[in-house]
CSV table of C-alpha atoms in Angstrom, one decimal:
chain,number,residue,atom,x,y,z
A,1,MET,CA,-27.4,-46.4,-2.8
A,2,SER,CA,-28.4,-43.4,-1.0
A,3,ASN,CA,-26.3,-44.6,2.1
A,4,GLY,CA,-23.3,-45.0,-0.1
A,5,LEU,CA,-23.7,-41.4,-1.3
A,6,GLN,CA,-24.1,-40.2,2.2
A,7,ILE,CA,-21.1,-41.9,3.3
A,8,GLU,CA,-19.1,-40.6,0.3
A,9,GLU,CA,-20.6,-37.0,1.0
A,10,ALA,CA,-19.5,-37.2,4.6
A,11,GLU,CA,-16.0,-38.3,3.7
A,12,ARG,CA,-15.8,-35.3,1.4
A,13,LEU,CA,-16.7,-33.2,4.1
A,14,VAL,CA,-14.4,-34.7,6.5
A,15,SER,CA,-11.6,-34.4,4.0
A,16,VAL,CA,-12.3,-30.5,3.8
A,17,ALA,CA,-12.1,-30.2,7.6
A,18,THR,CA,-9.0,-32.3,7.8
A,19,LEU,CA,-7.3,-30.1,5.2
A,20,ALA,CA,-8.4,-26.9,7.0
A,21,SER,CA,-6.9,-28.4,10.2
A,22,ARG,CA,-3.5,-29.2,8.4
A,23,THR,CA,-3.3,-25.8,6.8
A,24,SER,CA,-3.8,-24.1,10.2
A,25,SER,CA,-1.2,-26.3,11.7
A,26,VAL,CA,1.3,-25.1,9.0
A,27,LEU,CA,0.3,-21.4,9.6
A,28,GLU,CA,0.9,-22.0,13.4
A,29,LYS,CA,4.3,-23.3,12.8
A,30,LEU,CA,5.0,-20.6,10.3
A,31,ARG,CA,4.0,-18.1,13.1
A,32,ASP,CA,6.1,-19.7,15.7
A,33,SER,CA,9.3,-20.7,13.6
A,34,ALA,CA,9.6,-18.0,11.1
A,35,ARG,CA,10.0,-15.3,13.9
A,36,SER,CA,12.2,-12.9,11.6
A,37,ALA,CA,9.2,-12.7,9.2
A,38,ARG,CA,6.9,-11.3,11.9
A,39,ALA,CA,5.6,-7.8,12.3
A,40,ASP,CA,6.9,-7.4,15.8
A,41,ASP,CA,10.3,-8.7,14.9
A,42,ARG,CA,11.0,-6.7,11.8
A,43,ARG,CA,13.5,-4.1,11.6
A,44,GLU,CA,13.4,-0.7,9.9
A,45,PRO,CA,15.2,-0.4,6.6
A,46,THR,CA,18.6,1.5,7.1
A,47,PHE,CA,20.7,3.7,5.0
A,48,THR,CA,24.3,4.9,4.4
A,49,ILE,CA,25.2,8.4,5.1
A,50,GLY,CA,25.1,9.1,1.3
A,51,LYS,CA,21.6,7.7,0.8
A,52,ALA,CA,20.5,9.4,4.1
A,53,ALA,CA,22.0,12.8,2.8
A,54,GLU,CA,20.0,12.3,-0.5
A,55,LEU,CA,16.7,11.6,1.2
A,56,VAL,CA,17.1,14.3,3.7
A,57,GLY,CA,17.9,16.9,1.3
A,58,ARG,CA,21.3,17.8,2.6
A,59,THR,CA,24.9,16.7,2.1
A,60,PRO,CA,26.9,14.1,4.1
A,61,ALA,CA,29.3,16.8,5.4
A,62,ALA,CA,25.9,18.9,6.7
A,63,ILE,CA,24.9,15.7,8.6
A,64,ARG,CA,28.5,15.2,10.0
A,65,ASP,CA,28.6,18.9,11.0
A,66,ALA,CA,25.3,18.5,12.8
A,67,GLU,CA,26.6,15.7,14.7
A,68,LYS,CA,29.7,17.3,15.7
A,69,ASP,CA,27.8,20.5,17.0
A,70,GLY,CA,25.1,18.4,19.0
A,71,ARG,CA,22.5,19.1,16.7
A,72,LEU,CA,22.2,15.5,16.1
A,73,PRO,CA,23.3,12.6,18.3
A,74,GLU,CA,26.6,11.2,17.5
A,75,PRO,CA,26.5,8.3,15.1
A,76,ALA,CA,26.7,4.5,16.5
A,77,ARG,CA,29.8,2.8,15.6
A,78,THR,CA,30.5,-0.8,14.9
A,79,ASP,CA,33.3,-3.0,16.6
A,80,ASN,CA,35.6,-1.7,13.7
A,81,ASN,CA,34.6,2.0,14.5
A,82,ARG,CA,32.7,2.3,11.2
A,83,ARG,CA,29.7,4.4,11.2
A,84,GLU,CA,26.5,2.3,11.3
A,85,ARG,CA,23.8,2.9,8.8
A,86,TYR,CA,20.9,5.3,9.7
A,87,THR,CA,17.2,3.9,10.5
A,88,LEU,CA,14.3,5.6,9.1
A,89,ALA,CA,13.5,7.1,12.3
A,90,GLN,CA,16.9,8.8,12.4
A,91,LEU,CA,16.2,10.3,9.0
A,92,ASN,CA,13.1,11.9,10.2
A,93,ASP,CA,14.8,13.2,13.1
A,94,MET,CA,17.4,14.7,10.6
A,95,ARG,CA,14.5,16.1,8.6
A,96,GLY,CA,13.1,17.8,11.7
A,97,VAL,CA,16.6,19.3,12.4
A,98,PHE,CA,17.2,20.5,9.0
A,99,GLY,CA,13.6,21.7,8.3
A,100,THR,CA,13.2,19.3,5.2
A,101,ARG,CA,9.9,17.4,6.2
A,102,PRO,CA,7.8,17.1,3.3
A,103,TYR,CA,4.5,17.3,5.2
A,104,ARG,CA,1.4,19.1,3.7
A,105,ALA,CA,0.4,22.2,5.3
A,106,PRO,CA,-2.6,21.6,7.9
A,107,ASN,CA,-5.0,23.4,5.3
A,108,ASP,CA,-3.8,21.2,2.5
A,109,PRO,CA,-6.1,18.0,1.9
A,110,CYS,CA,-5.0,14.6,2.9
A,111,CYS,CA,-4.5,12.7,-0.2
A,112,VAL,CA,-6.4,9.4,0.1
A,113,VAL,CA,-5.4,7.1,-2.8
A,114,ALA,CA,-7.1,3.9,-3.8
A,115,VAL,CA,-5.1,1.4,-5.8
A,116,GLN,CA,-7.9,-0.3,-7.4
A,117,ASN,CA,-8.7,-2.7,-10.2
A,118,PHE,CA,-11.8,-5.2,-10.1
A,119,LYS,CA,-9.6,-7.8,-11.4
A,120,GLY,CA,-7.3,-10.0,-9.1
A,121,GLY,CA,-3.6,-10.8,-9.8
A,122,VAL,CA,-2.7,-7.4,-11.5
A,123,GLY,CA,-0.2,-6.5,-8.7
A,124,LYS,CA,-2.8,-4.4,-6.7
A,125,SER,CA,-1.5,-5.1,-3.1
A,126,THR,CA,2.3,-5.3,-4.3
A,127,LEU,CA,1.7,-1.5,-5.7
A,128,ALA,CA,0.0,-0.4,-2.6
A,129,VAL,CA,2.4,-1.5,0.0
A,130,HIS,CA,5.4,-0.4,-2.0
A,131,LEU,CA,3.9,2.9,-2.6
A,132,ALA,CA,3.1,3.2,1.0
A,133,GLN,CA,6.5,2.4,2.2
A,134,TYR,CA,8.4,4.6,-0.5
A,135,LEU,CA,6.5,7.6,0.8
A,136,ALA,CA,7.2,6.8,4.4
A,137,ILE,CA,11.0,6.5,3.4
A,138,ARG,CA,10.5,10.0,1.6
A,139,GLY,CA,9.5,11.3,4.9
A,140,TYR,CA,5.7,11.5,4.7
A,141,ARG,CA,3.0,10.6,7.3
A,142,VAL,CA,1.3,7.6,5.9
A,143,ALA,CA,-1.4,5.3,6.6
A,144,LEU,CA,-2.1,2.0,4.6
A,145,VAL,CA,-5.7,0.7,5.1
A,146,ASP,CA,-6.1,-2.9,3.8
A,147,CYS,CA,-9.8,-3.2,3.0
A,148,ASP,CA,-9.3,-6.8,1.3
A,149,SER,CA,-10.2,-9.9,3.3
A,150,GLN,CA,-7.6,-11.6,1.4
A,151,ALA,CA,-5.2,-9.6,3.3
A,152,SER,CA,-2.3,-9.6,1.1
A,153,ALA,CA,-1.1,-6.2,2.0
A,154,THR,CA,-1.3,-7.2,5.9
A,155,THR,CA,0.8,-10.3,5.1
A,156,LEU,CA,3.6,-8.4,3.6
A,157,PHE,CA,3.9,-6.5,6.7
A,158,GLY,CA,4.5,-9.9,8.6
A,159,TYR,CA,1.3,-11.0,10.1
A,160,VAL,CA,-0.4,-14.2,9.5
A,161,PRO,CA,-3.8,-12.4,9.3
A,162,ASP,CA,-6.1,-15.1,10.6
A,163,LEU,CA,-3.9,-16.3,13.4
A,164,ASP,CA,-2.5,-12.9,14.5
A,165,LEU,CA,-5.5,-10.8,14.2
A,166,THR,CA,-9.1,-11.0,15.1
A,167,GLU,CA,-12.1,-9.2,13.3
A,168,ASP,CA,-11.7,-6.3,16.1
A,169,ASP,CA,-8.2,-5.4,14.7
A,170,THR,CA,-9.7,-4.6,11.2
A,171,LEU,CA,-12.3,-2.2,9.6
A,172,TYR,CA,-15.2,-4.7,10.6
A,173,PRO,CA,-16.0,-3.1,13.9
A,174,PHE,CA,-16.1,0.4,12.2
A,175,LEU,CA,-18.2,-0.8,9.3
A,176,ARG,CA,-20.8,-2.3,11.8
A,177,GLU,CA,-23.2,0.5,12.0
A,178,GLY,CA,-22.6,2.8,15.2
A,179,GLU,CA,-20.0,0.6,16.8
A,180,ARG,CA,-17.1,3.0,16.7
A,181,SER,CA,-16.8,6.6,16.0
A,182,SER,CA,-13.1,6.6,14.7
A,183,LEU,CA,-10.7,4.3,13.1
A,184,ASP,CA,-8.0,5.1,15.6
A,185,TYR,CA,-8.6,1.8,17.4
A,186,ALA,CA,-7.5,-0.1,14.3
A,187,LEU,CA,-4.1,1.9,13.6
A,188,ARG,CA,-1.0,0.1,14.4
A,189,LYS,CA,2.8,1.2,14.0
A,190,THR,CA,4.7,-0.7,11.5
A,191,HIS,CA,8.5,-1.1,11.4
A,192,PHE,CA,8.6,1.8,9.0
A,193,ASP,CA,8.7,5.1,11.1
A,194,GLY,CA,5.9,7.4,10.0
A,195,LEU,CA,3.9,4.3,8.5
A,196,GLU,CA,0.9,3.0,10.1
A,197,LEU,CA,-1.3,0.1,9.1
A,198,ILE,CA,-5.0,-1.0,9.4
A,199,PRO,CA,-4.8,-4.5,8.9
A,200,ALA,CA,-7.4,-7.0,7.4
A,201,ASN,CA,-8.3,-10.7,7.7
A,202,LEU,CA,-10.9,-13.1,6.4
A,203,ARG,CA,-13.6,-12.0,8.8
A,204,LEU,CA,-13.6,-8.6,6.9
A,205,PHE,CA,-15.4,-10.7,4.3
A,206,ASN,CA,-18.5,-10.7,6.5
A,207,SER,CA,-18.8,-6.8,6.3
A,208,GLU,CA,-19.2,-7.1,2.6
A,209,TYR,CA,-22.5,-9.2,2.9
A,210,GLU,CA,-23.7,-6.9,5.9
A,211,LEU,CA,-23.2,-3.5,4.1
A,212,ALA,CA,-24.8,-4.8,0.8
A,213,ALA,CA,-27.7,-6.1,2.9
A,214,ARG,CA,-28.2,-2.9,4.7
A,215,MET,CA,-27.8,-0.9,1.8
A,216,ALA,CA,-30.3,-3.0,-0.2
A,217,GLN,CA,-32.8,-1.9,2.6
A,218,GLY,CA,-32.4,1.7,1.7
A,219,ASN,CA,-29.5,2.6,4.1
A,220,GLY,CA,-27.5,4.6,1.3
A,221,ALA,CA,-25.8,6.5,3.9
A,222,LEU,CA,-23.8,3.5,4.8
A,223,LEU,CA,-21.8,3.9,1.5
A,224,ASP,CA,-20.1,6.9,3.3
A,225,ARG,CA,-19.3,5.1,6.6
A,226,LEU,CA,-15.6,4.4,5.3
A,227,LYS,CA,-15.3,8.0,4.1
A,228,GLU,CA,-16.3,9.1,7.7
A,229,GLY,CA,-13.6,6.7,9.1
A,230,ILE,CA,-10.9,8.0,6.8
A,231,GLU,CA,-11.8,11.6,7.9
A,232,SER,CA,-11.6,10.6,11.5
A,233,ILE,CA,-7.8,9.9,11.1
A,234,SER,CA,-6.9,12.2,8.1
A,235,ASP,CA,-5.7,15.0,10.1
A,236,ARG,CA,-2.8,12.6,11.3
A,237,PHE,CA,-1.6,11.8,7.9
A,238,ASP,CA,-0.2,13.3,4.6
A,239,VAL,CA,-1.3,10.3,2.7
A,240,ILE,CA,-3.7,7.4,3.1
A,241,VAL,CA,-3.2,4.4,0.7
A,242,MET,CA,-6.3,2.0,0.4
A,243,ASP,CA,-5.9,-1.6,-0.9
A,244,PRO,CA,-9.6,-2.5,-2.0
A,245,PRO,CA,-10.9,-6.1,-2.7
A,246,PRO,CA,-10.7,-7.0,-6.5
A,247,ALA,CA,-14.6,-6.8,-7.0
A,248,LEU,CA,-17.4,-4.1,-7.5
A,249,GLY,CA,-18.7,-4.8,-3.9
A,250,ALA,CA,-20.1,-2.7,-1.1
A,251,ILE,CA,-16.5,-2.2,0.1
A,252,SER,CA,-15.1,-1.2,-3.1
A,253,LEU,CA,-17.7,1.3,-3.6
A,254,SER,CA,-17.1,2.7,-0.1
A,255,VAL,CA,-13.5,3.0,-1.0
A,256,LEU,CA,-14.2,4.7,-4.3
A,257,ARG,CA,-16.5,7.1,-2.3
A,258,ALA,CA,-13.7,7.8,0.5
A,259,ALA,CA,-10.9,8.4,-2.2
A,260,ASN,CA,-9.8,11.5,-3.8
A,261,ALA,CA,-7.3,9.8,-6.0
A,262,LEU,CA,-7.3,6.6,-7.9
A,263,VAL,CA,-4.2,4.5,-9.2
A,264,VAL,CA,-5.3,1.5,-11.6
A,265,PRO,CA,-2.5,-1.2,-12.2
A,266,VAL,CA,-3.0,-2.9,-15.6
A,267,PRO,CA,-0.5,-5.7,-16.9
A,268,PRO,CA,-0.2,-5.5,-20.5
A,269,THR,CA,-1.7,-8.7,-21.5
A,270,VAL,CA,-4.9,-9.0,-23.6
A,271,MET,CA,-6.9,-10.5,-20.7
A,272,ASP,CA,-6.0,-7.8,-18.2
A,273,PHE,CA,-6.5,-5.1,-20.7
A,274,SER,CA,-9.9,-6.4,-21.5
A,275,SER,CA,-10.8,-6.6,-17.9
A,276,THR,CA,-9.6,-3.1,-17.3
A,277,ALA,CA,-11.8,-1.9,-20.1
A,278,ALA,CA,-14.8,-3.5,-18.4
A,279,PHE,CA,-13.7,-1.9,-15.0
A,280,LEU,CA,-13.6,1.6,-16.6
A,281,SER,CA,-17.0,1.1,-18.1
A,282,MET,CA,-18.4,-0.2,-14.8
A,283,LEU,CA,-16.6,2.6,-12.9
A,284,ASP,CA,-18.2,5.4,-15.3
A,285,GLU,CA,-21.5,3.8,-14.7
A,286,THR,CA,-21.0,3.6,-10.9
A,287,ILE,CA,-19.7,7.3,-10.8
A,288,GLU,CA,-22.7,8.3,-12.6
A,289,GLN,CA,-25.0,6.4,-10.3
A,290,LEU,CA,-23.5,8.0,-7.4
A,291,ALA,CA,-23.5,11.5,-8.9
A,292,ASP,CA,-27.4,10.9,-9.1
A,293,ARG,CA,-27.5,10.5,-5.4
A,294,GLY,CA,-25.1,13.3,-4.8
A,295,LEU,CA,-22.1,11.0,-3.8
A,296,ALA,CA,-19.9,11.1,-6.8
A,297,PRO,CA,-16.2,10.7,-5.7
A,298,GLU,CA,-14.1,13.9,-6.1
A,299,LEU,CA,-11.0,12.4,-7.8
A,300,LYS,CA,-8.0,14.7,-7.9
A,301,PHE,CA,-6.2,12.5,-10.2
A,302,LEU,CA,-6.4,9.3,-11.9
A,303,ARG,CA,-3.4,7.2,-12.9
A,304,PHE,CA,-2.6,4.0,-14.9
A,305,VAL,CA,0.4,1.8,-14.0
A,306,ALA,CA,1.6,-0.8,-16.4
A,307,SER,CA,2.3,-3.7,-14.0
A,308,LYS,CA,3.9,-7.0,-14.1
A,309,VAL,CA,5.4,-6.2,-17.5
A,310,ASP,CA,7.7,-8.3,-19.5
A,311,GLU,CA,8.9,-6.4,-22.3
A,312,ASN,CA,10.5,-9.5,-23.8
A,313,LYS,CA,7.1,-10.5,-25.1
A,314,SER,CA,6.2,-8.7,-28.2
A,315,MET,CA,2.5,-8.8,-27.5
A,316,GLN,CA,3.0,-6.9,-24.1
A,317,LYS,CA,5.2,-4.5,-26.0
A,318,GLU,CA,2.4,-3.8,-28.3
A,319,LEU,CA,-0.2,-3.5,-25.6
A,320,LEU,CA,2.1,-1.2,-23.7
A,321,GLN,CA,2.3,1.1,-26.6
A,322,LEU,CA,-1.6,0.9,-27.1
A,323,MET,CA,-2.2,1.7,-23.4
A,324,ARG,CA,0.4,4.8,-23.6
A,325,THR,CA,-1.7,6.1,-26.7
A,326,LEU,CA,-5.0,5.5,-24.9
A,327,PHE,CA,-4.3,6.6,-21.6
A,328,GLY,CA,-2.0,9.6,-22.6
A,329,HIS,CA,-0.7,11.5,-19.6
A,330,ALA,CA,-3.1,9.6,-17.2
A,331,MET,CA,-0.3,6.7,-17.9
A,332,VAL,CA,2.6,6.6,-15.5
A,333,ARG,CA,5.8,6.8,-17.7
A,334,THR,CA,7.6,4.0,-15.9
A,335,PRO,CA,6.6,0.6,-16.4
A,336,LEU,CA,6.6,-1.6,-13.3
A,337,LYS,CA,8.5,-4.7,-14.6
A,338,ASP,CA,7.9,-8.2,-13.6
A,339,SER,CA,11.1,-8.9,-11.4
A,340,ALA,CA,12.4,-11.9,-9.5
A,341,GLU,CA,13.3,-9.6,-6.7
A,342,ILE,CA,9.7,-8.8,-5.9
A,343,ASP,CA,8.8,-12.4,-6.1
A,344,ASN,CA,11.7,-13.5,-3.8
A,345,ALA,CA,11.0,-10.5,-1.5
A,346,THR,CA,7.2,-11.8,-1.2
A,347,ALA,CA,8.1,-15.3,-0.7
A,348,ARG,CA,9.8,-14.1,2.5
A,349,LEU,CA,6.5,-12.0,3.5
A,350,MET,CA,8.6,-8.9,2.9
A,351,THR,CA,9.0,-6.3,0.2
A,352,VAL,CA,12.0,-4.9,-1.8
A,353,TYR,CA,12.2,-1.6,0.2
A,354,GLU,CA,12.9,-3.5,3.4
A,355,LEU,CA,15.5,-6.1,2.4
A,356,ASP,CA,19.1,-5.3,3.5
A,357,GLY,CA,20.4,-6.8,0.6
A,358,PRO,CA,19.3,-8.3,-2.8
A,359,ALA,CA,17.2,-11.4,-2.8
A,360,THR,CA,18.4,-12.2,-6.2
A,361,SER,CA,21.6,-10.3,-7.6
A,362,SER,CA,22.6,-6.7,-7.2
A,363,ALA,CA,22.0,-6.1,-10.8
A,364,VAL,CA,18.4,-7.3,-10.7
A,365,ARG,CA,17.7,-5.6,-7.4
A,366,ASN,CA,18.9,-2.2,-8.6
A,367,ARG,CA,16.6,-2.5,-11.8
A,368,CYS,CA,13.8,-3.4,-9.7
A,369,LEU,CA,14.3,-0.6,-7.2
A,370,ASN,CA,14.6,1.8,-10.5
A,371,TYR,CA,11.0,0.8,-11.6
A,372,LEU,CA,9.6,0.9,-8.1
A,373,ASP,CA,11.1,4.4,-7.6
A,374,GLY,CA,10.2,5.5,-11.1
A,375,VAL,CA,6.5,4.5,-10.7
A,376,ASN,CA,6.3,5.9,-7.1
A,377,SER,CA,8.0,9.3,-7.6
A,378,GLU,CA,5.5,10.0,-10.4
A,379,ILE,CA,2.5,9.2,-8.2
A,380,GLU,CA,4.4,11.4,-5.4
A,381,VAL,CA,4.4,14.6,-7.6
A,382,ASP,CA,0.6,13.8,-8.3
A,383,ILE,CA,-0.1,13.8,-4.5
A,384,ARG,CA,2.1,17.0,-4.0
A,385,SER,CA,0.3,18.6,-6.9
A,386,MET,CA,-3.0,18.4,-4.7
A,387,TRP,CA,-1.4,20.6,-2.0
A,388,PRO,CA,-1.2,24.3,-2.4
A,389,SER,CA,1.7,24.5,-0.1
A,390,HIS,CA,3.8,22.6,-2.5
A,391,GLN,CA,3.2,24.4,-5.6
A,392,LYS,CA,6.1,26.9,-5.3
A,393,ARG,CA,8.7,23.9,-4.5
A,394,LEU,CA,7.2,22.0,-7.4
A,395,ARG,CA,8.0,24.7,-9.8
A,396,GLN,CA,11.4,25.2,-8.3
A,397,GLU,CA,12.0,21.4,-8.9
A,398,ALA,CA,10.7,21.7,-12.4
A,399,LEU,CA,8.1,19.0,-11.6
A,400,VAL,CA,5.2,21.1,-12.9
């Protein structure tokens, strides 16, 4: 009987090994055949002259004049002599010529925003990536730090994390005590001009246990290790967006310690609202415990985003109204509605901001972009409000 059980157990183990091998093989094929979805083959988003003018803060006529007098290069033309669309890199060159770069002043603090919730499936990585890309399109210098071993954010940039990346490409070497002095080694350019990525893969999960074990031995200074890493690169960026794991572990605590702003995505469902209530209670307790050790995070703003919203469901409408009442001004006014456009873009390992055209229909895409831009523009104002050098412009724009 025992031999039979041992054989059955061995078969189960072999089955797991076989499945692991099969899935790795599929990922290999994905990497080799879906070349257009890979990070090194992806193209920058492009813009018409009208959209370029809007983003740069000048008129189309001003762009044409600058091209005619040599301040900007002559635009590329198609075979039909039509003006080609502008890349994001070209937009940033225009901003340099026109003096409209939105950078923070050297004395302004770098905004380090964590998109955090201790529950998975709330749209955390989707929000983090779209926020980072939106800010890059607006002309800011941005870094996205993937702190989650599930590497969803990394995947959206075209990587197959556990095939394209090693643990040395992630935060892991820095979090190992004393191994690195800066996070420079992990930053890599993306196909969005002005946006850099620190990727993640499954190996990052090892650091969760190692950090927790060393902290348990009394090495509380490790909680500041990630903060030190962020500070080592912060002079190069206006905004650093962090995507932490959906759990209250050592890395999540380190992210909270490193951040000076917090964005919490909350789908308006009973389960997610209940989970967020628990998250806030744990967050309050955690901040108190950190404060007792002189390590309390210094949050400049805390915002809640209603994510994955389906207002056709009456319960969601009721919960959305309740959330707006409870969170008040901390609630982002624009809901991030559930959209087939996001789902279809994600299935291509891409985002809505980088697709040349609609993945669904123009109407669905435009609605989705309105939701994304609405959410991200409100967070952009919060970010700019942290910078003394932007106060005058914010008042002129009637945003404060």
